[in-house]
Short mmCIF file of C-alpha atoms and ligand atoms in Angstrom, two decimals:
data_model
loop_
_atom_site.label_atom_id
_atom_site.label_comp_id
_atom_site.label_asym_id
_atom_site.label_seq_id
_atom_site.Cartn_x
_atom_site.Cartn_y
_atom_site.Cartn_z
CA UNK A 1 215.45 131.60 42.01
CA UNK A 2 212.78 130.23 40.24
CA UNK A 3 214.29 131.11 36.95
CA UNK A 4 217.35 129.53 37.29
CA UNK A 5 215.24 126.33 38.63
CA UNK A 6 213.05 126.89 35.33
CA UNK A 7 215.80 126.88 33.06
CA UNK A 8 217.35 123.92 35.17
CA UNK A 9 214.36 121.94 34.79
CA UNK A 10 213.70 122.15 30.89
CA UNK A 11 217.56 121.61 30.09
CA UNK A 12 216.83 118.46 32.58
CA UNK A 13 214.19 117.20 30.08
CA UNK A 14 215.81 118.32 26.73
CA UNK A 15 218.87 116.00 28.19
CA UNK A 16 216.15 113.32 28.84
CA UNK A 17 215.42 112.59 25.24
CA UNK A 18 218.42 110.50 23.75
CA UNK A 19 221.44 112.11 21.36
CA UNK A 20 219.65 111.07 18.11
CA UNK A 21 222.53 108.58 15.95
CA UNK A 22 221.98 110.86 13.12
CA UNK A 23 223.86 113.83 15.58
CA UNK A 24 226.66 112.04 16.19
CA UNK A 25 227.05 111.47 12.37
CA UNK A 26 227.25 115.14 11.56
CA UNK A 27 230.03 115.83 14.26
CA UNK A 28 231.64 112.56 12.89
CA UNK A 29 231.60 113.79 9.60
CA UNK A 30 231.68 117.61 10.10
CA UNK A 31 233.91 118.09 12.78
CA UNK A 32 237.23 116.30 12.63
CA UNK A 33 238.21 118.02 16.70
CA UNK A 34 235.12 115.40 18.02
CA UNK A 35 237.44 113.11 17.33
CA UNK A 36 239.53 114.21 19.30
CA UNK A 37 237.64 114.02 22.56
CA UNK A 38 237.70 110.95 25.44
CA UNK A 39 234.96 109.77 25.76
CA UNK A 40 233.99 111.71 29.06
CA UNK A 41 234.06 114.82 26.99
CA UNK A 42 232.47 113.69 24.01
CA UNK A 43 229.35 113.01 26.23
CA UNK A 44 229.67 116.75 27.74
CA UNK A 45 229.88 118.04 24.23
CA UNK A 46 226.66 116.18 22.99
CA UNK A 47 225.09 117.38 26.15
CA UNK A 48 226.01 120.73 25.22
CA UNK A 49 225.10 120.72 21.78
CA UNK A 50 221.39 119.11 22.79
CA UNK A 51 220.40 122.10 24.97
CA UNK A 52 222.26 124.51 22.73
CA UNK A 53 220.44 123.63 19.31
CA UNK A 54 217.24 123.11 21.34
CA UNK A 55 217.50 126.70 23.45
CA UNK A 56 219.07 129.17 20.80
CA UNK A 57 216.90 131.12 18.09
CA UNK A 58 218.25 129.36 14.66
CA UNK A 59 217.36 132.25 11.93
CA UNK A 60 217.70 130.54 8.09
CA UNK A 61 218.90 133.76 6.42
CA UNK A 62 219.89 134.44 2.72
CA UNK A 63 217.79 131.61 1.92
CA UNK A 64 219.49 128.60 3.26
CA UNK A 65 218.05 125.44 4.20
CA UNK A 66 218.38 125.79 8.52
CA UNK A 67 219.31 122.02 8.71
CA UNK A 68 219.64 120.08 11.67
CA UNK A 69 222.59 119.52 10.63
CA UNK A 70 223.59 122.96 10.36
CA UNK A 71 222.75 123.36 13.89
CA UNK A 72 224.40 120.60 15.26
CA UNK A 73 227.55 121.68 13.82
CA UNK A 74 228.08 124.97 14.76
CA UNK A 75 226.49 124.15 18.28
CA UNK A 76 228.80 121.55 18.70
CA UNK A 77 231.91 123.99 17.64
CA UNK A 78 230.26 126.75 19.81
CA UNK A 79 230.09 124.50 23.04
CA UNK A 80 233.73 122.66 22.68
CA UNK A 81 234.65 126.38 24.76
CA UNK A 82 233.07 125.11 27.26
CA UNK A 83 233.68 122.13 28.22
CA UNK A 84 236.05 122.99 31.00
CA UNK A 85 233.14 126.29 31.92
CA UNK A 86 230.42 124.25 33.38
CA UNK A 87 227.22 126.26 33.09
CA UNK A 88 227.96 129.27 31.30
CA UNK A 89 226.03 128.02 28.00
CA UNK A 90 226.32 131.69 26.16
CA UNK A 91 223.28 133.25 28.03
CA UNK A 92 224.66 136.54 26.32
CA UNK A 93 223.39 134.43 23.15
CA UNK A 94 220.00 134.71 22.11
CA UNK A 95 220.32 133.71 18.20
CA UNK A 96 222.29 132.70 15.17
CA UNK A 97 221.91 133.50 12.04
CA UNK A 98 223.50 131.33 9.64
CA UNK A 99 224.17 132.15 5.91
CA UNK A 100 224.88 129.80 2.85
CA UNK A 101 227.68 131.28 1.85
CA UNK A 102 229.99 134.92 2.24
CA UNK A 103 227.95 137.68 2.95
CA UNK A 104 228.31 141.61 2.79
CA UNK A 105 225.62 142.78 5.21
CA UNK A 106 224.23 145.86 4.11
CA UNK A 107 224.60 147.89 7.92
CA UNK A 108 227.50 146.94 9.66
CA UNK A 109 226.44 145.12 12.52
CA UNK A 110 229.36 145.52 14.19
CA UNK A 111 230.89 145.97 18.03
CA UNK A 112 232.19 149.21 16.44
CA UNK A 113 228.72 150.13 15.68
CA UNK A 114 227.54 149.07 18.61
CA UNK A 115 229.14 150.87 20.68
CA UNK A 116 228.51 154.00 18.90
CA UNK A 117 231.84 154.23 17.61
CA UNK A 118 233.68 153.68 14.05
CA UNK A 119 231.67 152.19 11.29
CA UNK A 120 233.25 150.37 8.97
CA UNK A 121 232.63 150.13 5.43
CA UNK A 122 230.20 146.98 4.62
CA UNK A 123 232.66 144.33 3.71
CA UNK A 124 232.60 140.48 3.22
CA UNK A 125 232.33 138.73 6.61
CA UNK A 126 232.45 134.89 7.10
CA UNK A 127 231.00 135.87 10.65
CA UNK A 128 230.18 138.37 12.92
CA UNK A 129 229.34 138.78 16.98
CA UNK A 130 228.09 141.90 18.05
CA UNK A 131 227.51 143.19 21.95
CA UNK A 132 223.67 142.41 22.69
CA UNK A 133 222.83 141.37 18.88
CA UNK A 134 223.20 137.77 17.28
CA UNK A 135 225.78 135.34 16.25
CA UNK A 136 225.75 135.25 12.22
CA UNK A 137 227.82 132.62 10.26
CA UNK A 138 228.13 131.82 6.87
CA UNK A 139 227.39 127.93 6.48
CA UNK A 140 230.16 126.92 4.03
CA UNK A 141 233.43 128.73 6.28
CA UNK A 142 231.13 126.80 9.20
CA UNK A 143 231.83 123.40 8.01
CA UNK A 144 235.48 124.10 6.03
CA UNK A 145 236.61 124.87 9.68
CA UNK A 146 234.65 121.88 10.83
CA UNK A 147 236.74 119.46 8.87
CA UNK A 148 240.43 121.32 8.83
CA UNK A 149 240.70 120.50 12.17
CA UNK A 150 244.92 121.77 12.64
CA UNK A 151 244.94 124.75 10.01
CA UNK A 152 244.26 128.00 12.63
CA UNK A 153 241.31 129.21 11.58
CA UNK A 154 237.25 128.24 12.57
CA UNK A 155 234.88 131.03 12.70
CA UNK A 156 233.03 129.61 15.18
CA UNK A 157 235.44 129.24 17.41
CA UNK A 158 236.69 133.28 16.49
CA UNK A 159 233.04 134.49 16.92
CA UNK A 160 232.11 132.57 20.24
CA UNK A 161 235.03 133.84 21.85
CA UNK A 162 234.21 137.03 21.27
CA UNK A 163 230.86 136.43 22.73
CA UNK A 164 232.96 135.09 25.99
CA UNK A 165 234.64 138.28 25.83
CA UNK A 166 231.19 140.54 26.07
CA UNK A 167 230.34 137.92 29.12
CA UNK A 168 231.34 140.57 31.34
CA UNK A 169 230.18 144.25 29.90
CA UNK A 170 233.50 145.19 27.70
CA UNK A 171 234.91 144.00 24.49
CA UNK A 172 238.40 144.42 25.34
CA UNK A 173 239.74 140.87 24.91
CA UNK A 174 239.87 139.89 28.05
CA UNK A 175 237.19 137.66 28.93
CA UNK A 176 235.79 137.18 32.60
CA UNK A 177 238.52 135.44 35.09
CA UNK A 178 238.60 134.29 38.80
CA UNK A 179 241.38 135.75 40.44
CA UNK A 180 243.23 138.67 40.68
CA UNK A 181 246.37 136.79 39.84
CA UNK A 182 244.52 135.68 36.86
CA UNK A 183 243.79 139.33 35.47
CA UNK A 184 247.57 139.96 36.44
CA UNK A 185 248.73 137.33 34.48
CA UNK A 186 246.50 137.93 31.33
CA UNK A 187 246.99 141.32 31.18
CA UNK A 188 251.36 141.35 31.42
CA UNK A 189 251.08 138.17 28.94
CA UNK A 190 248.32 139.09 26.41
CA UNK A 191 249.83 142.92 26.21
CA UNK A 192 253.11 141.91 25.61
CA UNK A 193 252.37 139.07 22.84
CA UNK A 194 249.50 141.58 20.73
CA UNK A 195 252.51 144.60 20.81
CA UNK A 196 254.77 141.58 19.30
CA UNK A 197 252.03 140.54 16.67
CA UNK A 198 251.44 144.47 16.33
CA UNK A 199 254.78 145.26 15.65
CA UNK A 200 255.55 142.48 13.30
CA UNK A 201 252.28 142.66 11.36
CA UNK A 202 253.68 146.60 10.87
CA UNK A 203 257.04 145.53 9.70
CA UNK A 204 255.13 143.16 7.42
CA UNK A 205 256.32 140.23 9.16
CA UNK A 206 254.56 136.44 9.95
CA UNK A 207 253.57 135.51 12.78
CA UNK A 208 252.91 132.05 14.21
CA UNK A 209 249.01 134.17 14.90
CA UNK A 210 247.65 135.13 12.26
CA UNK A 211 248.54 139.21 11.63
CA UNK A 212 244.57 139.78 12.20
CA UNK A 213 245.22 139.63 15.87
CA UNK A 214 246.37 142.25 15.62
CA UNK A 215 243.29 144.91 14.78
CA UNK A 216 243.08 144.54 18.45
CA UNK A 217 243.29 143.38 21.74
CA UNK A 218 239.54 141.59 21.37
CA UNK A 219 240.40 140.38 17.57
CA UNK A 220 243.73 138.97 19.31
CA UNK A 221 241.88 137.17 21.88
CA UNK A 222 239.53 135.49 19.10
CA UNK A 223 242.07 134.77 17.23
CA UNK A 224 244.27 133.73 20.22
CA UNK A 225 241.03 131.06 20.61
CA UNK A 226 241.06 129.58 17.17
CA UNK A 227 245.25 128.63 17.37
CA UNK A 228 244.92 127.79 20.88
CA UNK A 229 242.16 124.54 19.69
CA UNK A 230 243.74 124.18 16.77
CA UNK A 231 247.74 124.52 16.92
CA UNK A 232 247.73 124.27 20.83
CA UNK A 233 251.17 122.18 20.74
CA UNK A 234 252.89 124.55 18.51
CA UNK A 235 251.49 127.67 20.98
CA UNK A 236 252.84 125.82 24.02
CA UNK A 237 255.96 125.10 22.70
CA UNK A 238 256.67 128.55 21.17
CA UNK A 239 254.30 130.94 23.21
CA UNK A 240 254.19 129.11 26.04
CA UNK A 241 253.16 131.78 27.89
CA UNK A 242 249.71 132.52 26.07
CA UNK A 243 249.53 129.19 25.76
CA UNK A 244 249.30 129.06 29.51
CA UNK A 245 247.32 131.67 30.12
CA UNK A 246 244.28 130.72 27.19
CA UNK A 247 244.47 126.76 29.19
CA UNK A 248 244.31 128.44 32.40
CA UNK A 249 240.95 130.20 31.32
CA UNK A 250 239.28 127.08 29.05
CA UNK A 251 240.47 124.36 31.30
CA UNK A 252 241.36 122.50 28.73
CA UNK A 253 244.83 121.39 28.12
CA UNK A 254 244.14 120.97 24.59
CA UNK A 255 247.89 120.47 23.53
CA UNK A 256 247.52 117.02 25.30
CA UNK A 257 244.72 116.37 23.90
CA UNK A 258 246.38 117.56 20.16
CA UNK A 259 249.55 114.96 21.16
CA UNK A 260 247.04 112.18 22.25
CA UNK A 261 245.21 112.16 19.06
CA UNK A 262 248.25 112.47 17.00
CA UNK A 263 250.09 109.67 19.11
CA UNK A 264 246.66 107.12 18.73
CA UNK A 265 246.09 107.48 15.34
ZN1 ZN B 301 236.75 138.93 14.82
#
């Protein structure tokens, strides 16, 4: 495949350039999770980040000055999800729109709209991902998420998890998996956890996962992803089945990583 070859060749050229020291400073300042990674994972994340920053279209919106700091901070958090998923690099993400702060889109571009279904009223958003469309992010929310690695909320993980879900062409909370058995377990575990979350949310009761995950299966996967990277030790203890299917998909042991980070602190 000549296109793959060109892509590989272009990526090699990108990676032949050293990762700028200033960029690593941005990671250390704006992405607390970077310090959780071992040296090999850090190197892989820097490589992914370098290619991602170069290959994607970056569109400044709302008068923002779209600096390298912003691009690197977004790219690295998006690519954290890929550390165990080589060579995906979000082929379904072409452009990223960045606003300085909370934005109310004039036209809702959510996936319901793209699917020709329900069009929600325009409401303020911190981020958005649509099928076949761009990822929209708000810089102050991105930065807040990056420097608070264990509060369960990260808009970059959330929106890019939607993009992983969309890789197989459907937005149903199930990203592409490898085996029939993985699909079977995924459906069983996620359906049970999702129904439990919905039932508790309807009664106004708090759950481990944010009640927003009860919106639909797609939101459940994105919210669960946020918690998988932010509260993995607790997820492993209290929702072990969910932790295991996410660990199987992402191919990362985030709980072991978080424990190691806490022990070394
Ligand atoms: Zn969402």
